[in-house]
Short mmCIF file of N, CA and C and ligand atoms in Angstrom, two decimals:
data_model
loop_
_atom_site.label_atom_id
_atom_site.label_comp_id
_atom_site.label_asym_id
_atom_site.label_seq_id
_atom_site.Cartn_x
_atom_site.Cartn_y
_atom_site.Cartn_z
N UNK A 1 -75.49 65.03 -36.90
CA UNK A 1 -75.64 64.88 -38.37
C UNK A 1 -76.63 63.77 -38.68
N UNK A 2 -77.18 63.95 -39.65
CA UNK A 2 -78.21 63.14 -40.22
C UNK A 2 -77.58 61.45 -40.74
N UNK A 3 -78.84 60.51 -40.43
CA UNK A 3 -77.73 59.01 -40.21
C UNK A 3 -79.07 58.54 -41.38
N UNK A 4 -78.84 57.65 -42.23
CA UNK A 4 -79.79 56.84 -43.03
C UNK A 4 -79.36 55.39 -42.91
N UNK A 5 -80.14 54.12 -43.43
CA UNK A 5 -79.79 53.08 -43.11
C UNK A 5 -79.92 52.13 -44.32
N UNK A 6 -78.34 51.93 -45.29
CA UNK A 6 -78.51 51.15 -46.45
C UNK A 6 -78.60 49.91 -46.57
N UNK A 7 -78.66 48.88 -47.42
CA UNK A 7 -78.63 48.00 -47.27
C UNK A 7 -78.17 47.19 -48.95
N UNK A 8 -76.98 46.66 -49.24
CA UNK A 8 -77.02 46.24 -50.37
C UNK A 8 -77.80 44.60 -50.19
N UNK A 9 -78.58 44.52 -50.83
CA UNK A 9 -79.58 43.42 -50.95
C UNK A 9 -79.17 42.03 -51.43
N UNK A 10 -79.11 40.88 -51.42
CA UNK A 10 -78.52 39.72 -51.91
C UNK A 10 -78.17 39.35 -53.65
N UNK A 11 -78.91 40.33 -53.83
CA UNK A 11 -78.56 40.57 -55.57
C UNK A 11 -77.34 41.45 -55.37
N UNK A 12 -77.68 42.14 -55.12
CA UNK A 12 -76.04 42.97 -55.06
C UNK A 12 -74.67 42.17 -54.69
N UNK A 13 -75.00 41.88 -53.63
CA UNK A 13 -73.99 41.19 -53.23
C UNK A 13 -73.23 39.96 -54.38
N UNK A 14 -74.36 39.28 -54.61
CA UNK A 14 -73.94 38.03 -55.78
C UNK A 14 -73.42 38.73 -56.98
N UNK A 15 -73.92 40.10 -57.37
CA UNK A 15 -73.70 40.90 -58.49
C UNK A 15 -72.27 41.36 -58.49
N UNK A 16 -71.71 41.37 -57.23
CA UNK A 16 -70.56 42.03 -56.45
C UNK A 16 -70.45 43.67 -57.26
N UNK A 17 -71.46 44.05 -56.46
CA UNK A 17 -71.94 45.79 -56.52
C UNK A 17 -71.79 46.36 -55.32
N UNK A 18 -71.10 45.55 -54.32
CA UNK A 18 -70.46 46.29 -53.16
C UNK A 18 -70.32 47.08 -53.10
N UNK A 19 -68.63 47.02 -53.68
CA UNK A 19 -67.79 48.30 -53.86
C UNK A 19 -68.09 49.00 -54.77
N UNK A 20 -68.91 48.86 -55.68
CA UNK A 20 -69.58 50.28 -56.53
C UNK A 20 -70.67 50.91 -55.78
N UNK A 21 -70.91 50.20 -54.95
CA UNK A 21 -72.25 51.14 -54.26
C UNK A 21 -71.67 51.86 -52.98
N UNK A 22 -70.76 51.63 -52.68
CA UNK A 22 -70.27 52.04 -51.65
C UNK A 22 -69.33 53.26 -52.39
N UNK A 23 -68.81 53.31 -53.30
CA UNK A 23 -68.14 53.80 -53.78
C UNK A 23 -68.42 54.99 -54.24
N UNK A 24 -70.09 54.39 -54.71
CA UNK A 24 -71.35 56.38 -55.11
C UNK A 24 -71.35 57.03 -53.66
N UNK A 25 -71.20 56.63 -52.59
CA UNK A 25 -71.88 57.31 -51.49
C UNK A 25 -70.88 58.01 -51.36
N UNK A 26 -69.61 57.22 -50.92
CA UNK A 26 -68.20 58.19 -50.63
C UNK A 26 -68.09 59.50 -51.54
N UNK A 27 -67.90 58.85 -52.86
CA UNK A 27 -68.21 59.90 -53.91
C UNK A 27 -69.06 61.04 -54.26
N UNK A 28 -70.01 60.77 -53.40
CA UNK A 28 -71.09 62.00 -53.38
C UNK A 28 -70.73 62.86 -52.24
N UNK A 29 -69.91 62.73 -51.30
CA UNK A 29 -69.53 62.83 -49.77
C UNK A 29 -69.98 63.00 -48.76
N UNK A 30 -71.09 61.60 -48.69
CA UNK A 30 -71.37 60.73 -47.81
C UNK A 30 -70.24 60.16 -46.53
N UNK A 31 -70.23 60.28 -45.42
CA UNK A 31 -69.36 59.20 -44.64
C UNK A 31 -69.91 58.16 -44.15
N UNK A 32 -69.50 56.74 -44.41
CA UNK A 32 -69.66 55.53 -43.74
C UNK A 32 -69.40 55.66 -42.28
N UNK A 33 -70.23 55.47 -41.49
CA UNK A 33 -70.07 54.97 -39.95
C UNK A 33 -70.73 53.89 -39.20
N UNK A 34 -70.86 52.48 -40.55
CA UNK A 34 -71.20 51.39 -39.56
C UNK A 34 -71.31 50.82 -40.98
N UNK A 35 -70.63 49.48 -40.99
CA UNK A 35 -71.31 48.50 -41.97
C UNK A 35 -70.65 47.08 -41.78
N UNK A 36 -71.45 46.01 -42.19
CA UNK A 36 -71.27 44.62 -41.88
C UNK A 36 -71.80 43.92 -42.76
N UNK A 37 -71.42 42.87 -43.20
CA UNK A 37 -71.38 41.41 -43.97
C UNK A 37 -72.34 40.83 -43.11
N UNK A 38 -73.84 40.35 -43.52
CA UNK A 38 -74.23 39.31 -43.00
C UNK A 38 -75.69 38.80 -43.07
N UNK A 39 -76.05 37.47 -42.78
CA UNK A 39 -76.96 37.01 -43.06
C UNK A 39 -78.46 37.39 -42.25
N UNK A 40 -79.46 37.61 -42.68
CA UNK A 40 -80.12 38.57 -42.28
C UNK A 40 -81.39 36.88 -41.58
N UNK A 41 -81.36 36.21 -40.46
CA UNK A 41 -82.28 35.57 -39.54
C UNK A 41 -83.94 36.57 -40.14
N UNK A 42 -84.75 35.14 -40.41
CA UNK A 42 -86.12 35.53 -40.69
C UNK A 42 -86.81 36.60 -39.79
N UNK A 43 -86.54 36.24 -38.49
CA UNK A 43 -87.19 37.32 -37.99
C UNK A 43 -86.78 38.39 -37.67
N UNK A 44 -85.70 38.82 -37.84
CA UNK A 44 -85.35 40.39 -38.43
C UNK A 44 -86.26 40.92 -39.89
N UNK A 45 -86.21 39.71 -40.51
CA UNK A 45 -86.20 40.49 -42.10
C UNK A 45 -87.94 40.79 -42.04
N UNK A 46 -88.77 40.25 -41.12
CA UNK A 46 -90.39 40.21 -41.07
C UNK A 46 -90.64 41.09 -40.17
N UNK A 47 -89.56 41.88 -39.35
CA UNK A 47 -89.44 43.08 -38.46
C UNK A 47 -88.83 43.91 -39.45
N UNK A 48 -88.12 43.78 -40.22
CA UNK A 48 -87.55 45.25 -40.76
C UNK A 48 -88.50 45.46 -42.18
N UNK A 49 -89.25 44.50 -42.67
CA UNK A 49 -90.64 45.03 -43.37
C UNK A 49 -91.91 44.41 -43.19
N UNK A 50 -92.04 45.30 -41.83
CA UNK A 50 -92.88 44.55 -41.54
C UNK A 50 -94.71 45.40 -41.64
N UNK A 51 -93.98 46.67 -42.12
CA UNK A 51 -94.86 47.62 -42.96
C UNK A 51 -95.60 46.91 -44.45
N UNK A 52 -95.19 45.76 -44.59
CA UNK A 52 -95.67 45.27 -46.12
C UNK A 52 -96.25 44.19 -45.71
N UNK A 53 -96.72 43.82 -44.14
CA UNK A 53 -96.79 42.22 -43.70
C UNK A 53 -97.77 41.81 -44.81
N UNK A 54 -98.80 42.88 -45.28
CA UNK A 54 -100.15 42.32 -45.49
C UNK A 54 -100.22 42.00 -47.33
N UNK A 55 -98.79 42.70 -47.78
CA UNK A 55 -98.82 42.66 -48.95
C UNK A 55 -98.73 41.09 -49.23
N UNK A 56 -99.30 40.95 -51.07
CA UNK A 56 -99.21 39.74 -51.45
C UNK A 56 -97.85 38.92 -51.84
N UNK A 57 -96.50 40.11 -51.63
CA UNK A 57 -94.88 39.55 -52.45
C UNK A 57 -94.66 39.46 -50.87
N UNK A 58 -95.32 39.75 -49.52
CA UNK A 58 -94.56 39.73 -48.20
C UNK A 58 -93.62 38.18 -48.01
N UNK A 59 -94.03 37.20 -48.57
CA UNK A 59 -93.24 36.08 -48.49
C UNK A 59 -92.23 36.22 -49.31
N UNK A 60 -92.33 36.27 -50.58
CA UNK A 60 -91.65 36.32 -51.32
C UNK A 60 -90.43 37.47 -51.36
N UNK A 61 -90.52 38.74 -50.52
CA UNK A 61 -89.85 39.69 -50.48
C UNK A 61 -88.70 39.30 -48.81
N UNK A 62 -89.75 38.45 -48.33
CA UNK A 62 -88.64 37.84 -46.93
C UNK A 62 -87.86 36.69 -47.44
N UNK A 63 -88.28 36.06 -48.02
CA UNK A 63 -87.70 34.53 -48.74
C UNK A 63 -86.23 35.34 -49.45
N UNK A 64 -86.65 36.38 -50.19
CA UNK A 64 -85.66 36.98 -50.67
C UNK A 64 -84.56 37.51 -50.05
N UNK A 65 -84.56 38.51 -49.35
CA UNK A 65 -84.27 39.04 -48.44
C UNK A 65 -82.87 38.57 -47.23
N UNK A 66 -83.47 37.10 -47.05
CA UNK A 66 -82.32 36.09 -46.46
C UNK A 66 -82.26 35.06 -47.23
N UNK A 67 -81.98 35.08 -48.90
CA UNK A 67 -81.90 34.08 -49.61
C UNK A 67 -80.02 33.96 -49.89
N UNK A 68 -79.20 35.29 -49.14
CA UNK A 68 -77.79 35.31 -49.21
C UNK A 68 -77.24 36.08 -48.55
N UNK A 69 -76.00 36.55 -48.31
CA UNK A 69 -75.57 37.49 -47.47
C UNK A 69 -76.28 38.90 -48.09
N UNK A 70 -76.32 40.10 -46.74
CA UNK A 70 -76.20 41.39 -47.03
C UNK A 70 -75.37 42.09 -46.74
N UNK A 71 -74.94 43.41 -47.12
CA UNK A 71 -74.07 44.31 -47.20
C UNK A 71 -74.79 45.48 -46.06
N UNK A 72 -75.11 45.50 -44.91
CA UNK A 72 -75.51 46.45 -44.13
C UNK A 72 -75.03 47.75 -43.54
N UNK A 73 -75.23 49.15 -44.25
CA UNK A 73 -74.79 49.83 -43.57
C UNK A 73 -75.21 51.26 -43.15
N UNK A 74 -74.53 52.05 -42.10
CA UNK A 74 -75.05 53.44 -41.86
C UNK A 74 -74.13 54.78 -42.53
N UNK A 75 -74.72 55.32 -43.43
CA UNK A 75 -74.24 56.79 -43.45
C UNK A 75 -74.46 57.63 -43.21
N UNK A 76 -73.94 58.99 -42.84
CA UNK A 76 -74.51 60.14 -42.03
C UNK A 76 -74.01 61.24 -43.36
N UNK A 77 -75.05 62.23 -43.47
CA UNK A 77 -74.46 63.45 -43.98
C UNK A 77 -75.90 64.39 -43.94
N UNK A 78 -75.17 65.34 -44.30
CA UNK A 78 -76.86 66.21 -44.65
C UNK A 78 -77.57 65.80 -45.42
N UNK A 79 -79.08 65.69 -45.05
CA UNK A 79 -79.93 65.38 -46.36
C UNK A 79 -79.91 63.83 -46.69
N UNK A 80 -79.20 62.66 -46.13
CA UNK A 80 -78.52 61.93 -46.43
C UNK A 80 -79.88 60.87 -46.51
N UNK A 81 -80.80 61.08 -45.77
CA UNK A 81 -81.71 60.30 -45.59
C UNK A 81 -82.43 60.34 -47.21
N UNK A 82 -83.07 61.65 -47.65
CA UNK A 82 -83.42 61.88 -48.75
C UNK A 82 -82.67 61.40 -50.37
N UNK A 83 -81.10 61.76 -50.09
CA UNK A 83 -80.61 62.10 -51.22
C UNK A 83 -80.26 60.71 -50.99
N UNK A 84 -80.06 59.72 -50.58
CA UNK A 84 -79.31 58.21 -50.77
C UNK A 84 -80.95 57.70 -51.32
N UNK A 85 -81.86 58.18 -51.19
CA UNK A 85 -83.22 57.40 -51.91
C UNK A 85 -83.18 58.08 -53.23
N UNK A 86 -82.38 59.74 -53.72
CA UNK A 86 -82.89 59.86 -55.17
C UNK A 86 -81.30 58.94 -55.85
N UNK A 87 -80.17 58.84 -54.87
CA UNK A 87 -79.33 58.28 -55.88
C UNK A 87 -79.65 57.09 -55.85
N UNK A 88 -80.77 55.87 -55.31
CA UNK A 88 -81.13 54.49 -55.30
C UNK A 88 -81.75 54.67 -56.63
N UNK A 89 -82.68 55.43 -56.87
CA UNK A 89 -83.92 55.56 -58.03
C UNK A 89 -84.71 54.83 -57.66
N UNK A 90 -85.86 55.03 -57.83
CA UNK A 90 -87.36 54.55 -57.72
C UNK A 90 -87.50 53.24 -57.89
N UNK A 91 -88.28 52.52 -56.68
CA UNK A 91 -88.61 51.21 -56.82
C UNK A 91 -88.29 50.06 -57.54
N UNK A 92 -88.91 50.13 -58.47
CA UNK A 92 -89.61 49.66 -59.62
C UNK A 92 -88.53 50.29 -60.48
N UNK A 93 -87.49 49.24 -61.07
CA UNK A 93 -86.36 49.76 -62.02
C UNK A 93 -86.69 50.04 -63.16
N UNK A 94 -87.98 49.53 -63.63
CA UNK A 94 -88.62 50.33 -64.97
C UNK A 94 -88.40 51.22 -65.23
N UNK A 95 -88.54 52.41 -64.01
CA UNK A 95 -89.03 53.33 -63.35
C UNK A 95 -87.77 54.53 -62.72
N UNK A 96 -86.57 53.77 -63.09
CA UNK A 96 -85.27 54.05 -62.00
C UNK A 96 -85.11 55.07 -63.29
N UNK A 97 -84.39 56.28 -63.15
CA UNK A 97 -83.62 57.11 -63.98
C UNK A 97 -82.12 56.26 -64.29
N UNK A 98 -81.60 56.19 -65.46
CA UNK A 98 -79.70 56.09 -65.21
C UNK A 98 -79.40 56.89 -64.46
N UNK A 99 -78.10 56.24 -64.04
CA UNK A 99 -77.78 56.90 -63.48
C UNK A 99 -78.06 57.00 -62.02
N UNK A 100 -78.87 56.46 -61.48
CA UNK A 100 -79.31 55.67 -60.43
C UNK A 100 -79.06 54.13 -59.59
N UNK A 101 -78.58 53.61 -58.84
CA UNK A 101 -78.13 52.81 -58.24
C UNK A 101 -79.33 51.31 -59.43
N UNK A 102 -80.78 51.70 -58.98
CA UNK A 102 -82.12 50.69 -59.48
C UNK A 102 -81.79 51.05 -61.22
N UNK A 103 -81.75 52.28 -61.61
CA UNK A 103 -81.75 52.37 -63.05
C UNK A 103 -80.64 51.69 -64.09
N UNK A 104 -79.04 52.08 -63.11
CA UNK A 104 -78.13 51.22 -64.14
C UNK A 104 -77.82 49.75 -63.88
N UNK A 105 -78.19 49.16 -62.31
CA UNK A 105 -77.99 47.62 -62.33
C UNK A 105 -79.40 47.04 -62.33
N UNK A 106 -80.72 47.19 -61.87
CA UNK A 106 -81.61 46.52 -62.09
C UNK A 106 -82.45 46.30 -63.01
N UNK A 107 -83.36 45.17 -62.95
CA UNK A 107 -84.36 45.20 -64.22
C UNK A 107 -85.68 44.76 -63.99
N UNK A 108 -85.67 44.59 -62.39
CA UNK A 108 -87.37 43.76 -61.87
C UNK A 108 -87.53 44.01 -60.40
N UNK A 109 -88.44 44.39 -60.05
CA UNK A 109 -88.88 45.21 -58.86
C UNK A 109 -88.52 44.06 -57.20
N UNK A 110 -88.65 43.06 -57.51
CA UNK A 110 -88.34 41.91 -56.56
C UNK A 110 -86.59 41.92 -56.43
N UNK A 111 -85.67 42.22 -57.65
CA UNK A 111 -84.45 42.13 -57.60
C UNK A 111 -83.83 43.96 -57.81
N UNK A 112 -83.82 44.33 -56.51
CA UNK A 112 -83.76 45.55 -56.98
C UNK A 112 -82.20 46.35 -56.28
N UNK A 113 -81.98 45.62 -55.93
CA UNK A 113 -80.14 45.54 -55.22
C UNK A 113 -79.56 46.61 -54.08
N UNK A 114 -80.43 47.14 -53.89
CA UNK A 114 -80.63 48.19 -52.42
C UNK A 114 -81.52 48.70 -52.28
N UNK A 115 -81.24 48.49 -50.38
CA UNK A 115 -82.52 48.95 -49.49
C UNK A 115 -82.00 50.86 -49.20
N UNK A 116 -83.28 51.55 -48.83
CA UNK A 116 -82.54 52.55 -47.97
C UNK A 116 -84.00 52.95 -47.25
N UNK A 117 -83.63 53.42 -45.87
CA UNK A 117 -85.07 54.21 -45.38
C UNK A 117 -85.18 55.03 -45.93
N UNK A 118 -86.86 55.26 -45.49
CA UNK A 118 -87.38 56.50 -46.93
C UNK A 118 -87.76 57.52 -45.93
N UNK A 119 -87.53 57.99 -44.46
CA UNK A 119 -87.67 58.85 -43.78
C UNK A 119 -87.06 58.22 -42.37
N UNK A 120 -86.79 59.75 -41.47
CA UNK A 120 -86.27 59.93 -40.72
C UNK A 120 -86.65 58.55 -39.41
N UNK A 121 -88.03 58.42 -39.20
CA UNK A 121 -88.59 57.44 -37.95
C UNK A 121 -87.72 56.54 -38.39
N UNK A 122 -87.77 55.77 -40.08
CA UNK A 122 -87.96 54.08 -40.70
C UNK A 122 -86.35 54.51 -40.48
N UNK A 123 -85.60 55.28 -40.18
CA UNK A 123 -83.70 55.48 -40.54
C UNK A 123 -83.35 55.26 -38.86
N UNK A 124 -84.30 55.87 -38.30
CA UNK A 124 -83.88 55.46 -36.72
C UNK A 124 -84.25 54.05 -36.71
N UNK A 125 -85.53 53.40 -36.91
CA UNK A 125 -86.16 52.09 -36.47
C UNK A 125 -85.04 50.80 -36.75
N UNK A 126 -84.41 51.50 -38.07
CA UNK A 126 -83.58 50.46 -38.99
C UNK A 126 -82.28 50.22 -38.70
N UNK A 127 -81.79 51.59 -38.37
CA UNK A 127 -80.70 51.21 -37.66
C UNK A 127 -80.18 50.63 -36.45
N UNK A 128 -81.97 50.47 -35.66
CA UNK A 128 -81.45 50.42 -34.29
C UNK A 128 -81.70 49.12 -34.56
N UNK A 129 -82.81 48.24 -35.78
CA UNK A 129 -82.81 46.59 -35.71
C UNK A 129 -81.09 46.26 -36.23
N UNK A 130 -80.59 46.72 -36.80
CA UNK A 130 -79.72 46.06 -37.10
C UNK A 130 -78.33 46.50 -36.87
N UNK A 131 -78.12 47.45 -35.88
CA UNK A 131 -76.79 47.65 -35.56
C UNK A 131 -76.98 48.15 -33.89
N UNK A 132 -76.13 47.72 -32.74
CA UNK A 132 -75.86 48.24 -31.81
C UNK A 132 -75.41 49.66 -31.63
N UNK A 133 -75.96 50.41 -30.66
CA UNK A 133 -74.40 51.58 -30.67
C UNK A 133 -72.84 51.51 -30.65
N UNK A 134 -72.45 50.01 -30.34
CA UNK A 134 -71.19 50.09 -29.95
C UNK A 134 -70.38 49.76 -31.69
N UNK A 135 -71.76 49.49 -32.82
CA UNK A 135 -71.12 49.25 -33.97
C UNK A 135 -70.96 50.43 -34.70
N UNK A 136 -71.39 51.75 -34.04
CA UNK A 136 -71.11 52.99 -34.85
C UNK A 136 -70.24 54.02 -34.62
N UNK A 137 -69.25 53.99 -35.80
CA UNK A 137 -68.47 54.91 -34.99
C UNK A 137 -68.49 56.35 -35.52
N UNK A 138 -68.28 57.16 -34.42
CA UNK A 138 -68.22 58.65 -34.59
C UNK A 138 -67.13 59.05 -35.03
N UNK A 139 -66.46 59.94 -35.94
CA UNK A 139 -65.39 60.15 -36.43
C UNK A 139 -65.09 61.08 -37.74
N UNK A 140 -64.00 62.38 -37.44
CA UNK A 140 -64.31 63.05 -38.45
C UNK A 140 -62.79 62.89 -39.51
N UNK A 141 -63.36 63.72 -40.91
CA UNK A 141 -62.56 63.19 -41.76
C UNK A 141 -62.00 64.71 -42.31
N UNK A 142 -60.69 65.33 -42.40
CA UNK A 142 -60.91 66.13 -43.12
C UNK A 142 -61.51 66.66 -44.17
N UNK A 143 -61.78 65.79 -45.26
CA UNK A 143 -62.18 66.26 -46.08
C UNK A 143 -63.80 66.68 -46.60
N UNK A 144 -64.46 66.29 -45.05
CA UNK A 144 -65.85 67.04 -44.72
C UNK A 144 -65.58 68.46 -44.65
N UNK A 145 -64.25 69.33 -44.49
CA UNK A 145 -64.42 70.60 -44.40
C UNK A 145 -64.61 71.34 -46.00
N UNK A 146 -64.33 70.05 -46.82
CA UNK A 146 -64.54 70.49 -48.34
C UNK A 146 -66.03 70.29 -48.84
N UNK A 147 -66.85 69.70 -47.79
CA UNK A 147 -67.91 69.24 -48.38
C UNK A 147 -69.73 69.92 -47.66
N UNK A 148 -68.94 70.01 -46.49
CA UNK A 148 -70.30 70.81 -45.63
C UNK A 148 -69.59 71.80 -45.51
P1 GTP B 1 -86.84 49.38 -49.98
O1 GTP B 1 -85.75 50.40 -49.89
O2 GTP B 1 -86.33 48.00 -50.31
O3 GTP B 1 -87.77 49.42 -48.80
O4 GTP B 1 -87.66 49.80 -51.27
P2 GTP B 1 -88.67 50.98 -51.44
O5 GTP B 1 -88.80 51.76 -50.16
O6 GTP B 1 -88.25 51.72 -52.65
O7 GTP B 1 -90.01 50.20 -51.74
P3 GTP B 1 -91.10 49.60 -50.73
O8 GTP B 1 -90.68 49.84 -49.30
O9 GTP B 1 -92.42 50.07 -51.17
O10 GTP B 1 -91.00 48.06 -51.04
C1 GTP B 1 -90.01 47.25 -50.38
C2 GTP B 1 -89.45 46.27 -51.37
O11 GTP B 1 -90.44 45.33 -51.71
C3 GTP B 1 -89.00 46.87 -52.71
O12 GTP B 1 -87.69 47.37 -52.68
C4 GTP B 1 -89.09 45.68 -53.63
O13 GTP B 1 -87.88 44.93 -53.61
C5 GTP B 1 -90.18 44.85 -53.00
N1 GTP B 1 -91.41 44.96 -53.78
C6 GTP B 1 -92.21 46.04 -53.92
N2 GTP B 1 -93.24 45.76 -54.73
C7 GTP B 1 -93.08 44.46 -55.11
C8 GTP B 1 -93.82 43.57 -55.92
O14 GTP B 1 -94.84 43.92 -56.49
N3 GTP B 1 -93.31 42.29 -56.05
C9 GTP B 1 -92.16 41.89 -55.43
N4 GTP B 1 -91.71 40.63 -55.59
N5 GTP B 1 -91.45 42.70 -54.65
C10 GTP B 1 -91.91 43.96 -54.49
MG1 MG B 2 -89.19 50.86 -48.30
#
């Protein structure tokens, strides 16, 4: 099954949008199979965007980044990679639809309160910086037979 790699961002966390964000995924029926509390060391956070090194917010988006705890985690479902980026909404919360993770809590593109990969390579790359195999667990739930 298809695995994506979220991340509630240090705004979230301070926002305590945890458990509401965790709460859309289940709700959509998503399953959680890996997540952790924790402070994200600079040089993870300049490896896990490190696709933006050259941009001009690249400091400012790492400064951010480990400016508090994160909410790190993996979900698997169909499509999961795709559809956890249309329920985030677009970038730039200007920009976010309601109804969207960016559209109903954010308001500025630097504070935007979750990460997610935006394809399959960046969902493998991401999960493997920040979680071991031995932190994921495999496991089924009945109520996937209501959902796939
Ligand atoms: P992520 O899921 O966080 O990777 O967001 P994204 O894939 O929707 O956007 P992208 O990878 O292009 O940018 C990564 C992050 O950089 C965004 O989520 C923003 O938080 C931040 N960012 C993008 N553009 C700007 C900018 O112009 N200024 C600042 N301060 N941050 C920016
Ligand atoms: Mg991105």
């Amino acid at each position: 099954m298809e695995k994506t790699f979220l991340m509630v961002k240090p705004d979230g966390v301070q926002r305590n949008l945890i458990g509401e964000i965790v709460g859309r995924f289940e709700n959509k029926g998503f399953q959680l199979v890996g997540a952790k509390l924790m402070q994200i060391p600079t040089e993870l956070a300049e490896q896990h965007y490190g696709e933006h090194k050259e941009r001009p917010f690249f400091g400012e988006l790492v400064d951010f980044i480990t400016s508090g705890p994160v909410f790190a985690m993996v979900w698997e479902g169909e499509n999961v990679i795709s559809t956890a980026r249309l329920m985030m909404g677009a970038t730039n919360p200007k920009d976010s639809a309601p109804g969207t993770v960016r559209g109903d809590f954010a308001v500025t593109v630097g504070k935007n309160i979750i990460h997610g990969s935006d394809s399959p390579e960046s969902a493998e790359r991401e999960i493997g910086l920040f979680f071991n195999q031995e932190e994921l667990v495999s496991y089924s739930k009945s109520s996937n037979d209501w959902i796939n």
